[in-house]
């Protein structure tokens, strides 16, 4: 099976605007002989630009397997309280090089609805001070010798928007609940350090035609991530 994802390399201009520096399509192929309805991506090595420039960290973000590059655009939403030993997760897609994302509104409201990290104050949702809520984005770091290994940086949500309204429950013992107008939410995370760009998930401007194949991209399994409560470091060997 094969489908395609367009990837871009962006850079900040002196006037504060952003521009596309290079543009390339990635072929998302299944492993040899795998023709199932759901399949793992084949890990081909890809280069998003033929003329790399900037710091080594910037260049390394444009090189990697198809899976690694996709993980820069489709990212895990993470939420955990300080001192906890597991991270709850969902999924979001980066849609701008400056750090805007889209996710499901129920993912955004999980700390409130599950009762572990937020409370309603008036018409607003206020998160606990010890709640870490944001996304993980992968990057390459130097491992032993000359090898590179994948690590993750946490980017907290700075702003969040969901569409709907509070609805009063007819039951006296139930709190008001949030009724979604749409299960889509928008979030903002900090920009990449050093002027580097986030990698948006670009979607084709061409409409679907009858009979055309469509593919959904995401994480097949979403178990909680184990962490060391003392250091906050990920100790789950299956994550990544």
C-alpha positions in Angstrom: 0.0 0.0 0.0 1.2 3.5 -0.7 -0.1 7.0 0.1 1.6 10.3 0.2 2.3 13.1 2.6 3.8 16.5 1.6 6.5 17.8 3.9 8.0 21.3 4.0 11.1 22.9 5.4 10.4 26.5 6.6 12.5 29.4 7.8 11.8 32.7 9.5 12.4 35.9 7.5 14.0 39.1 8.9 10.6 40.8 9.0 9.2 38.1 11.3 7.2 36.3 8.6 7.8 32.6 7.7 8.4 31.2 4.2 8.7 27.7 2.7 12.4 26.9 2.1 11.8 23.5 0.4 9.0 21.2 -0.4 8.9 17.4 -0.8 6.4 14.6 -0.8 6.9 11.5 1.3 5.8 8.1 0.1 4.0 6.3 3.0 4.4 2.6 2.1 3.6 -0.5 4.0 6.2 -3.2 4.6 6.9 -5.7 1.8 4.0 -8.0 1.3 1.8 -6.2 3.8 -1.6 -5.5 2.2 -3.8 -5.4 5.2 -6.4 -2.8 6.1 -4.1 -1.5 8.8 -0.3 -1.5 8.3 2.9 -0.2 9.8 4.9 2.4 7.8 8.0 1.2 6.0 11.1 2.9 7.6 12.7 4.4 4.5 15.4 7.1 5.1 14.3 10.4 3.8 15.9 13.9 3.3 13.4 16.8 3.3 15.9 19.1 1.6 18.7 18.8 -0.9 20.4 22.0 0.4 20.6 21.8 4.2 21.7 24.9 6.1 21.7 26.3 9.6 22.6 24.6 12.9 23.3 20.9 13.1 20.1 20.5 15.2 18.1 22.1 12.4 19.6 19.9 9.7 19.1 16.7 11.7 15.3 17.5 12.1 15.0 17.3 8.3 16.6 13.8 8.1 15.2 10.5 9.3 13.0 7.6 8.6 9.5 8.1 7.3 8.2 7.2 10.8 10.4 9.7 12.5 9.4 12.5 10.1 5.7 11.7 10.5 6.1 11.8 14.3 7.1 15.5 13.9 3.7 16.2 12.5 1.4 13.7 14.2 2.3 14.1 17.9 1.2 12.5 21.1 -0.8 14.7 23.5 0.4 14.1 27.0 -0.9 14.9 30.5 0.5 14.0 33.9 0.7 15.5 37.3 4.1 16.0 39.0 5.1 12.9 40.9 2.9 10.5 38.9 4.4 7.3 37.3 2.4 7.3 34.1 1.4 9.8 31.3 -2.0 9.8 29.7 -1.9 10.4 26.0 -4.0 11.3 22.9 -3.1 12.5 19.4 -2.8 15.9 17.7 -1.6 17.2 14.3 0.7 20.2 13.9 -0.8 22.6 11.3 1.6 25.5 11.3 5.4 26.0 11.5 4.8 28.4 14.5 3.1 25.9 16.7 -0.6 25.6 16.1 -2.2 22.2 16.4 -5.6 20.5 16.0 -6.8 17.7 18.2 -10.1 16.3 19.4 -12.0 18.5 21.9 -12.5 15.5 24.2 -8.7 15.1 24.4 -8.3 18.8 25.4 -11.0 18.5 28.1 -9.8 15.2 29.5 -8.1 16.7 32.6 -11.5 18.3 33.5 -13.8 15.4 32.5 -11.7 12.7 34.1 -11.2 14.8 37.2 -7.4 14.6 37.6 -6.0 18.0 36.5 -8.5 20.8 36.0 -11.6 22.5 37.5 -14.2 24.8 36.1 -14.0 28.4 37.3 -16.9 30.4 36.1 -17.1 29.7 32.3 -13.4 28.9 32.1 -11.4 25.7 32.7 -8.4 26.2 35.0 -5.6 23.6 35.1 -3.8 22.6 38.2 -0.3 24.2 38.7 1.3 20.8 38.8 -0.3 19.5 35.6 1.9 19.0 32.6 -0.3 19.2 29.5 1.1 19.4 26.0 2.8 17.3 23.3 6.0 15.3 22.7 8.0 16.1 19.6 11.0 13.8 18.6 14.5 15.0 17.8 17.9 13.4 17.4 20.6 13.5 20.1 24.1 12.2 20.2 24.2 8.7 21.8 27.2 6.5 22.5 30.1 7.0 20.1 29.0 8.5 16.8 25.5 7.1 16.9 22.3 9.2 17.1 19.3 8.2 19.1 15.8 9.6 19.3 14.6 11.7 22.2 11.5 13.8 22.9 11.0 17.4 23.9 7.9 18.4 25.8 6.0 21.5 24.5 3.3 22.7 26.9 0.0 24.1 25.6 0.1 27.9 25.8 -3.5 28.5 24.5 -6.4 26.3 23.8 -9.8 26.7 22.0 -12.8 24.5 21.9 -16.3 25.2 20.6 -19.4 24.5 22.6 -21.2 25.6 25.8 -21.9 24.6 29.3 -25.2 22.7 29.8 -26.9 22.5 33.1 -27.7 19.0 34.3 -31.3 18.2 35.4 -29.8 16.1 38.2 -28.9 18.1 41.3 -25.9 15.9 42.1 -24.3 16.3 38.7 -22.1 19.3 37.7 -22.8 21.2 34.5 -21.2 19.5 31.5 -19.5 20.8 28.4 -21.5 20.1 25.2 -19.4 20.1 22.1 -20.4 22.0 19.1 -17.7 20.0 17.3 -15.2 17.5 18.5 -12.3 19.6 17.1 -10.0 21.9 19.2 -7.1 24.1 18.4 -4.0 24.5 20.6 -0.9 26.6 20.6 2.5 25.4 21.7 5.8 27.4 21.9 7.9 27.8 18.8 10.9 25.6 18.3 14.1 26.9 20.0 16.7 28.7 17.9 14.2 29.9 15.2 13.6 26.4 13.9 10.2 25.6 12.4 7.7 23.0 13.5 6.8 20.5 10.7 3.1 20.9 9.7 1.0 18.1 8.5 0.1 19.4 5.0 -3.1 18.3 3.4 -3.8 18.3 -0.3 -5.9 21.2 -1.6 -7.4 18.8 -4.2 -10.9 17.4 -3.3 -11.5 13.7 -3.2 -13.0 12.1 -6.2 -15.4 9.1 -6.3 -13.5 5.8 -6.0 -10.3 7.4 -4.7 -8.4 5.7 -1.8 -8.2 7.5 1.5 -5.9 6.8 4.4 -5.9 7.6 8.1 -2.6 8.2 9.8 -2.0 7.8 13.5 -0.9 5.7 16.4 -2.2 2.1 16.4 -2.1 1.7 20.2 -2.2 4.4 22.8 -1.3 2.9 26.2 -0.1 5.2 29.1 3.6 6.0 29.1 5.6 5.0 32.1 7.8 7.7 33.7 10.1 8.0 36.7 8.2 10.1 39.2 11.4 11.4 40.8 13.0 12.7 37.6 10.1 12.9 35.1 12.1 10.9 32.5 10.4 8.4 30.3 11.3 4.8 31.3 8.9 3.1 28.9 11.0 1.1 26.4 8.0 0.6 24.1 7.4 4.4 23.6 9.0 6.0 20.6 
